[in-house]
PDB file of C-alpha atoms in Angstrom:
ATOM      1  CA  MET V 103      14.525  -4.429 -14.107  1.00 49.00           C
ATOM      2  CA  SER V 104      11.424  -3.393 -12.189  1.00 61.00           C
ATOM      3  CA  VAL V 105       8.296  -2.281 -13.949  1.00 87.00           C
ATOM      4  CA  ALA V 106       6.759  -1.148 -10.648  1.00 96.00           C
ATOM      5  CA  THR V 107       5.888   2.521 -10.802  1.00 97.00           C
ATOM      6  CA  ARG V 108       8.593   4.908  -9.632  1.00 97.00           C
ATOM      7  CA  TYR V 109       6.083   6.836  -7.526  1.00 98.00           C
ATOM      8  CA  LEU V 110       2.791   5.589  -6.121  1.00 98.00           C
ATOM      9  CA  LEU V 111       0.029   8.057  -5.261  1.00 98.00           C
ATOM     10  CA  THR V 112      -2.411   6.610  -2.727  1.00 98.00           C
ATOM     11  CA  THR V 113      -5.826   8.099  -2.012  1.00 98.00           C
ATOM     12  CA  GLU V 114      -7.969   6.603   0.746  1.00 98.00           C
ATOM     13  CA  VAL V 115     -11.412   7.498   2.106  1.00 98.00           C
ATOM     14  CA  LEU V 116     -13.710   6.256   4.852  1.00 98.00           C
ATOM     15  CA  PHE V 117     -17.389   5.726   4.093  1.00 97.00           C
ATOM     16  CA  ASP V 118     -20.560   4.246   5.574  1.00 91.00           C
ATOM     17  CA  LYS V 119     -21.119   0.681   4.366  1.00 93.00           C
ATOM     18  CA  GLU V 120     -24.667   1.355   3.195  1.00 95.00           C
ATOM     19  CA  ASN V 121     -23.205   3.834   0.671  1.00 95.00           C
ATOM     20  CA  LYS V 122     -20.767   1.334  -0.871  1.00 96.00           C
ATOM     21  CA  PRO V 123     -22.550   0.745  -4.224  1.00 97.00           C
ATOM     22  CA  GLN V 124     -23.113   4.445  -4.872  1.00 97.00           C
ATOM     23  CA  LEU V 125     -19.569   5.380  -3.877  1.00 97.00           C
ATOM     24  CA  ILE V 126     -17.921   2.743  -6.055  1.00 97.00           C
ATOM     25  CA  ALA V 127     -20.097   3.642  -9.044  1.00 97.00           C
ATOM     26  CA  ALA V 128     -19.301   7.341  -8.685  1.00 96.00           C
ATOM     27  CA  TRP V 129     -15.560   6.724  -8.230  1.00 97.00           C
ATOM     28  CA  GLN V 130     -15.309   4.352 -11.198  1.00 95.00           C
ATOM     29  CA  LYS V 131     -17.164   6.706 -13.535  1.00 92.00           C
ATOM     30  CA  LYS V 132     -13.997   8.198 -15.046  1.00 86.00           C
ATOM     31  CA  LEU V 133     -11.100   6.271 -13.544  1.00 92.00           C
ATOM     32  CA  PRO V 134      -7.773   7.406 -15.071  1.00 92.00           C
ATOM     33  CA  ALA V 135      -5.357   5.039 -16.777  1.00 92.00           C
ATOM     34  CA  ASN V 136      -2.744   3.349 -14.569  1.00 95.00           C
ATOM     35  CA  THR V 137      -5.116   3.342 -11.597  1.00 97.00           C
ATOM     36  CA  ASN V 138      -6.344   0.508  -9.358  1.00 98.00           C
ATOM     37  CA  LEU V 139      -9.263   0.653  -6.936  1.00 98.00           C
ATOM     38  CA  TYR V 140      -9.573  -1.476  -3.789  1.00 99.00           C
ATOM     39  CA  LEU V 141     -12.040  -2.090  -0.979  1.00 98.00           C
ATOM     40  CA  SER V 142     -10.715  -2.737   2.525  1.00 97.00           C
ATOM     41  CA  GLU V 143     -11.331  -6.026   4.309  1.00 94.00           C
ATOM     42  CA  ASN V 144     -13.884  -4.313   6.577  1.00 88.00           C
ATOM     43  CA  GLU V 145     -15.592  -2.746   3.542  1.00 91.00           C
ATOM     44  CA  ASP V 146     -15.534   0.741   5.043  1.00 94.00           C
ATOM     45  CA  THR V 147     -12.450   2.111   3.268  1.00 97.00           C
ATOM     46  CA  LEU V 148     -11.820   2.712  -0.418  1.00 98.00           C
ATOM     47  CA  LEU V 149      -8.227   2.890  -1.683  1.00 99.00           C
ATOM     48  CA  GLU V 150      -7.035   4.200  -5.031  1.00 99.00           C
ATOM     49  CA  LEU V 151      -3.503   3.504  -6.273  1.00 99.00           C
ATOM     50  CA  GLN V 152      -2.266   5.643  -9.134  1.00 98.00           C
ATOM     51  CA  ALA V 153       1.061   5.157 -10.937  1.00 98.00           C
ATOM     52  CA  VAL V 154       3.196   8.297 -11.258  1.00 97.00           C
ATOM     53  CA  SER V 155       6.260   8.103 -13.508  1.00 95.00           C
ATOM     54  CA  GLU V 156       7.829  11.465 -12.656  1.00 95.00           C
ATOM     55  CA  LEU V 157       7.348  14.074  -9.944  1.00 95.00           C
ATOM     56  CA  THR V 158       6.626  16.642 -12.651  1.00 94.00           C
ATOM     57  CA  GLU V 159       3.296  14.853 -13.237  1.00 94.00           C
ATOM     58  CA  LEU V 160       2.124  15.339  -9.667  1.00 93.00           C
ATOM     59  CA  ALA V 161       0.883  18.933  -9.845  1.00 91.00           C
ATOM     60  CA  SER V 162      -1.312  18.262 -12.859  1.00 92.00           C
ATOM     61  CA  LEU V 163      -2.672  15.084 -11.254  1.00 92.00           C
ATOM     62  CA  LEU V 164      -3.610  16.766  -7.990  1.00 91.00           C
ATOM     63  CA  LYS V 165      -5.060  19.857  -9.672  1.00 90.00           C
ATOM     64  CA  GLY V 166      -6.672  17.967 -12.538  1.00 90.00           C
ATOM     65  CA  ASP V 167     -10.254  16.966 -13.182  1.00 93.00           C
ATOM     66  CA  HIS V 168     -10.081  13.532 -11.548  1.00 95.00           C
ATOM     67  CA  PHE V 169      -9.865  14.543  -7.903  1.00 95.00           C
ATOM     68  CA  SER V 170     -12.042  17.635  -8.234  1.00 95.00           C
ATOM     69  CA  GLN V 171     -14.739  15.471  -9.822  1.00 95.00           C
ATOM     70  CA  ILE V 172     -14.285  12.746  -7.194  1.00 96.00           C
ATOM     71  CA  LYS V 173     -14.821  15.281  -4.406  1.00 95.00           C
ATOM     72  CA  LYS V 174     -17.929  16.627  -6.083  1.00 96.00           C
ATOM     73  CA  ASP V 175     -19.463  13.229  -6.863  1.00 96.00           C
ATOM     74  CA  THR V 176     -18.617  11.313  -3.672  1.00 97.00           C
ATOM     75  CA  LYS V 177     -18.523  13.781  -0.764  1.00 96.00           C
ATOM     76  CA  LYS V 178     -22.073  12.932   0.343  1.00 97.00           C
ATOM     77  CA  TYR V 179     -21.002   9.308   0.864  1.00 97.00           C
ATOM     78  CA  LEU V 180     -17.763   9.960   2.771  1.00 97.00           C
ATOM     79  CA  ARG V 181     -16.816  10.092   6.454  1.00 97.00           C
ATOM     80  CA  SER V 182     -13.370  11.554   5.791  1.00 97.00           C
ATOM     81  CA  ASP V 183     -11.372  13.866   3.583  1.00 97.00           C
ATOM     82  CA  LEU V 184      -9.206  12.430   0.794  1.00 96.00           C
ATOM     83  CA  ARG V 185      -6.229  10.929   2.636  1.00 96.00           C
ATOM     84  CA  GLN V 186      -3.344  11.065   0.204  1.00 96.00           C
ATOM     85  CA  GLU V 187       0.342  10.214   0.243  1.00 97.00           C
ATOM     86  CA  LEU V 188       3.124   9.793  -2.287  1.00 98.00           C
ATOM     87  CA  LEU V 189       5.368   6.742  -2.040  1.00 98.00           C
ATOM     88  CA  SER V 190       8.761   6.437  -3.733  1.00 98.00           C
ATOM     89  CA  PHE V 191      10.043   3.106  -5.120  1.00 98.00           C
ATOM     90  CA  VAL V 192      13.020   1.618  -3.255  1.00 98.00           C
ATOM     91  CA  GLU V 193      13.445  -1.994  -4.386  1.00 97.00           C
ATOM     92  CA  ASN V 194      11.782  -5.219  -5.456  1.00 97.00           C
ATOM     93  CA  VAL V 195      11.531  -8.304  -3.328  1.00 98.00           C
ATOM     94  CA  ILE V 196       9.144 -10.111  -5.689  1.00 98.00           C
ATOM     95  CA  PRO V 197       8.829  -7.930  -8.826  1.00 97.00           C
ATOM     96  CA  GLN V 198       5.521  -6.765 -10.252  1.00 96.00           C
ATOM     97  CA  LYS V 199       4.603  -7.616 -13.842  1.00 94.00           C
ATOM     98  CA  LYS V 200       3.095  -4.180 -14.420  1.00 96.00           C
ATOM     99  CA  SER V 201       3.413  -0.669 -13.009  1.00 98.00           C
ATOM    100  CA  LEU V 202       0.696  -1.448 -10.423  1.00 98.00           C
ATOM    101  CA  PRO V 203      -0.045  -4.663  -8.489  1.00 98.00           C
ATOM    102  CA  THR V 204      -2.025  -7.243 -10.467  1.00 97.00           C
ATOM    103  CA  GLY V 205      -3.253  -9.643  -7.759  1.00 98.00           C
ATOM    104  CA  GLU V 206      -6.836  -9.952  -6.556  1.00 98.00           C
ATOM    105  CA  PHE V 207      -5.817  -8.857  -3.048  1.00 99.00           C
ATOM    106  CA  LEU V 208      -3.454  -6.243  -1.657  1.00 99.00           C
ATOM    107  CA  GLN V 209      -1.798  -5.736   1.704  1.00 99.00           C
ATOM    108  CA  MET V 210      -0.156  -2.462   2.707  1.00 98.00           C
ATOM    109  CA  ARG V 211       2.453  -2.976   5.460  1.00 98.00           C
ATOM    110  CA  HIS V 212       3.739   0.219   7.127  1.00 98.00           C
ATOM    111  CA  ILE V 213       6.380   0.960   9.747  1.00 98.00           C
ATOM    112  CA  GLU V 214       8.316   4.059  10.763  1.00 98.00           C
ATOM    113  CA  VAL V 215      12.061   3.638  11.313  1.00 98.00           C
ATOM    114  CA  PRO V 216      14.108   6.291  13.184  1.00 98.00           C
ATOM    115  CA  LEU V 217      16.692   7.905  10.901  1.00 97.00           C
ATOM    116  CA  HIS V 218      19.644   7.024  13.135  1.00 98.00           C
ATOM    117  CA  VAL V 219      19.050   3.283  12.548  1.00 98.00           C
ATOM    118  CA  HIS V 220      17.600   3.477   9.045  1.00 98.00           C
ATOM    119  CA  ASP V 221      20.726   2.307   7.195  1.00 98.00           C
ATOM    120  CA  ASP V 222      21.136  -0.588   9.613  1.00 98.00           C
ATOM    121  CA  TYR V 223      17.495  -1.504   9.041  1.00 99.00           C
ATOM    122  CA  LEU V 224      17.940  -1.576   5.253  1.00 98.00           C
ATOM    123  CA  ASP V 225      20.833  -4.028   5.606  1.00 98.00           C
ATOM    124  CA  TRP V 226      19.010  -6.131   8.191  1.00 99.00           C
ATOM    125  CA  ARG V 227      15.795  -6.531   6.214  1.00 99.00           C
ATOM    126  CA  LYS V 228      17.600  -8.002   3.187  1.00 98.00           C
ATOM    127  CA  ASP V 229      18.724 -10.989   5.266  1.00 98.00           C
ATOM    128  CA  THR V 230      15.507 -11.405   7.247  1.00 98.00           C
ATOM    129  CA  ILE V 231      12.219 -10.028   5.894  1.00 98.00           C
ATOM    130  CA  PHE V 232      13.163 -10.249   2.232  1.00 99.00           C
ATOM    131  CA  LYS V 233      14.606 -13.767   2.380  1.00 98.00           C
ATOM    132  CA  HIS V 234      11.482 -14.947   4.198  1.00 98.00           C
ATOM    133  CA  VAL V 235       9.122 -13.307   1.696  1.00 99.00           C
ATOM    134  CA  GLU V 236      11.023 -14.715  -1.296  1.00 98.00           C
ATOM    135  CA  LYS V 237      10.159 -18.219  -0.054  1.00 97.00           C
ATOM    136  CA  LEU V 238       6.410 -17.525   0.052  1.00 97.00           C
ATOM    137  CA  LYS V 239       5.130 -18.985  -3.205  1.00 96.00           C
ATOM    138  CA  ASN V 240       1.611 -17.550  -2.958  1.00 97.00           C
ATOM    139  CA  ILE V 241       2.688 -13.891  -3.231  1.00 98.00           C
ATOM    140  CA  ASP V 242       2.377 -12.330  -6.701  1.00 98.00           C
ATOM    141  CA  SER V 243       4.554  -9.315  -5.907  1.00 98.00           C
ATOM    142  CA  PHE V 244       6.180  -7.606  -2.930  1.00 99.00           C
ATOM    143  CA  VAL V 245       7.680  -4.155  -3.465  1.00 99.00           C
ATOM    144  CA  ALA V 246       9.384  -1.835  -0.981  1.00 99.00           C
ATOM    145  CA  TYR V 247       8.455   1.851  -1.081  1.00 99.00           C
ATOM    146  CA  HIS V 248       9.262   4.769   1.209  1.00 98.00           C
ATOM    147  CA  SER V 249       7.155   7.820   1.934  1.00 98.00           C
ATOM    148  CA  ALA V 250       8.036  10.864  -0.170  1.00 97.00           C
ATOM    149  CA  LEU V 251       5.147  13.048   1.030  1.00 95.00           C
ATOM    150  CA  SER V 252       3.044  11.732   3.904  1.00 94.00           C
ATOM    151  CA  HIS V 253       1.599  12.536   7.320  1.00 87.00           C
ATOM    152  CA  GLN V 254       2.762   9.007   8.285  1.00 91.00           C
ATOM    153  CA  PRO V 255       6.405   8.781   7.184  1.00 95.00           C
ATOM    154  CA  GLY V 256       8.199   5.495   6.823  1.00 97.00           C
ATOM    155  CA  VAL V 257       8.524   2.202   5.001  1.00 98.00           C
ATOM    156  CA  MET V 258       5.619   0.789   3.002  1.00 99.00           C
ATOM    157  CA  PHE V 259       5.616  -2.740   1.641  1.00 99.00           C
ATOM    158  CA  VAL V 260       3.052  -3.213  -1.133  1.00 99.00           C
ATOM    159  CA  SER V 261       2.186  -6.912  -1.252  1.00 99.00           C
ATOM    160  CA  SER V 262      -0.118  -8.416  -3.881  1.00 99.00           C
ATOM    161  CA  PHE V 263      -1.607 -11.919  -3.915  1.00 99.00           C
ATOM    162  CA  SER V 264      -4.412 -13.976  -5.453  1.00 98.00           C
ATOM    163  CA  CYS V 265      -4.720 -16.876  -2.995  1.00 98.00           C
ATOM    164  CA  SER V 266      -7.117 -16.760  -0.038  1.00 98.00           C
ATOM    165  CA  PRO V 267      -6.227 -14.135   2.595  1.00 98.00           C
ATOM    166  CA  LYS V 268      -6.011 -16.951   5.160  1.00 97.00           C
ATOM    167  CA  ASP V 269      -3.330 -18.761   3.154  1.00 98.00           C
ATOM    168  CA  TYR V 270      -1.465 -15.515   2.513  1.00 98.00           C
ATOM    169  CA  LEU V 271      -1.469 -14.440   6.160  1.00 98.00           C
ATOM    170  CA  ALA V 272      -0.135 -17.825   7.247  1.00 98.00           C
ATOM    171  CA  GLY V 273       3.218 -16.730   5.842  1.00 98.00           C
ATOM    172  CA  PHE V 274       3.354 -13.835   8.315  1.00 98.00           C
ATOM    173  CA  THR V 275       1.779 -15.399  11.400  1.00 97.00           C
ATOM    174  CA  ASN V 276       4.065 -18.428  11.635  1.00 97.00           C
ATOM    175  CA  PRO V 277       6.774 -18.566  14.346  1.00 98.00           C
ATOM    176  CA  THR V 278       9.608 -17.881  11.879  1.00 97.00           C
ATOM    177  CA  TYR V 279       8.204 -14.557  10.729  1.00 98.00           C
ATOM    178  CA  GLN V 280       6.968 -13.592  14.176  1.00 97.00           C
ATOM    179  CA  ALA V 281      10.560 -13.882  15.414  1.00 98.00           C
ATOM    180  CA  ILE V 282      11.650 -11.566  12.585  1.00 98.00           C
ATOM    181  CA  ALA V 283       8.876  -9.105  13.447  1.00 97.00           C
ATOM    182  CA  GLN V 284       9.937  -9.133  17.095  1.00 97.00           C
ATOM    183  CA  GLN V 285      13.538  -8.350  16.108  1.00 98.00           C
ATOM    184  CA  ALA V 286      12.308  -5.476  13.958  1.00 98.00           C
ATOM    185  CA  GLY V 287      10.183  -4.145  16.799  1.00 97.00           C
ATOM    186  CA  ASP V 288      13.007  -4.370  19.320  1.00 97.00           C
ATOM    187  CA  ARG V 289      15.610  -2.735  17.087  1.00 98.00           C
ATOM    188  CA  PHE V 290      14.023  -0.579  14.402  1.00 98.00           C
ATOM    189  CA  ILE V 291      10.308   0.240  14.609  1.00 98.00           C
ATOM    190  CA  VAL V 292       8.957   3.382  16.257  1.00 97.00           C
ATOM    191  CA  GLY V 293       6.548   2.050  18.895  1.00 95.00           C
ATOM    192  CA  GLY V 294       8.054  -1.442  18.839  1.00 95.00           C
ATOM    193  CA  LYS V 295       6.333  -4.409  17.227  1.00 92.00           C
ATOM    194  CA  GLN V 296       2.967  -2.706  17.762  1.00 92.00           C
ATOM    195  CA  GLY V 297       4.136  -0.009  15.342  1.00 94.00           C
ATOM    196  CA  LEU V 298       3.562  -2.335  12.370  1.00 95.00           C
ATOM    197  CA  TYR V 299       0.321  -1.350  10.642  1.00 95.00           C
ATOM    198  CA  THR V 300      -1.213  -3.604   7.998  1.00 96.00           C
ATOM    199  CA  THR V 301      -4.414  -3.381   5.979  1.00 97.00           C
ATOM    200  CA  LEU V 302      -5.913  -5.925   3.583  1.00 98.00           C
ATOM    201  CA  TYR V 303      -7.818  -4.870   0.470  1.00 99.00           C
ATOM    202  CA  LYS V 304      -9.646  -6.588  -2.384  1.00 98.00           C
ATOM    203  CA  LYS V 305      -9.381  -5.252  -5.912  1.00 98.00           C
ATOM    204  CA  ILE V 306     -12.589  -3.847  -7.380  1.00 97.00           C
TER     205      ILE V 306
END
């Protein structure tokens, strides 16, 4: 049985690189329990993942002290608003050991699938994407979520790993996976293969 959180609240901000130390220090000052903080590969984006067990918790989280204090303490360092979305757990491919990813690195993999082919996509990915990922021994966890509340609806794969990013990415840039990605683009992804958006992060 999965221990991955039922709902995942993501909060992301853009910032100027020269403000990185001050921003991280301010954000970490009173980090809630069941929360991970990440820095993007380009070191200009900060991502917070917060585990949410039930939807009834959401109102108190969003209206609570954490985000109001974050806005107050970090706004002078930011180039964006708080970009938030709520993801709902769908299924495990490689289960997490805890409610949040535990690896040193994180990749968020997003696509939007039109509703009229969504069921077909869910069946297809079990025999293609998931079987491929299960063979990749350097992935700590790989969990499928779907947007519950988001300005970018769709599928989100939350992939965690502790090897080098180069070794990790080799599992998705090889010809076998590229053929799978092309099939997905041709049949299921809004915008085709170019509609796959991925971002790498390192845990802080």
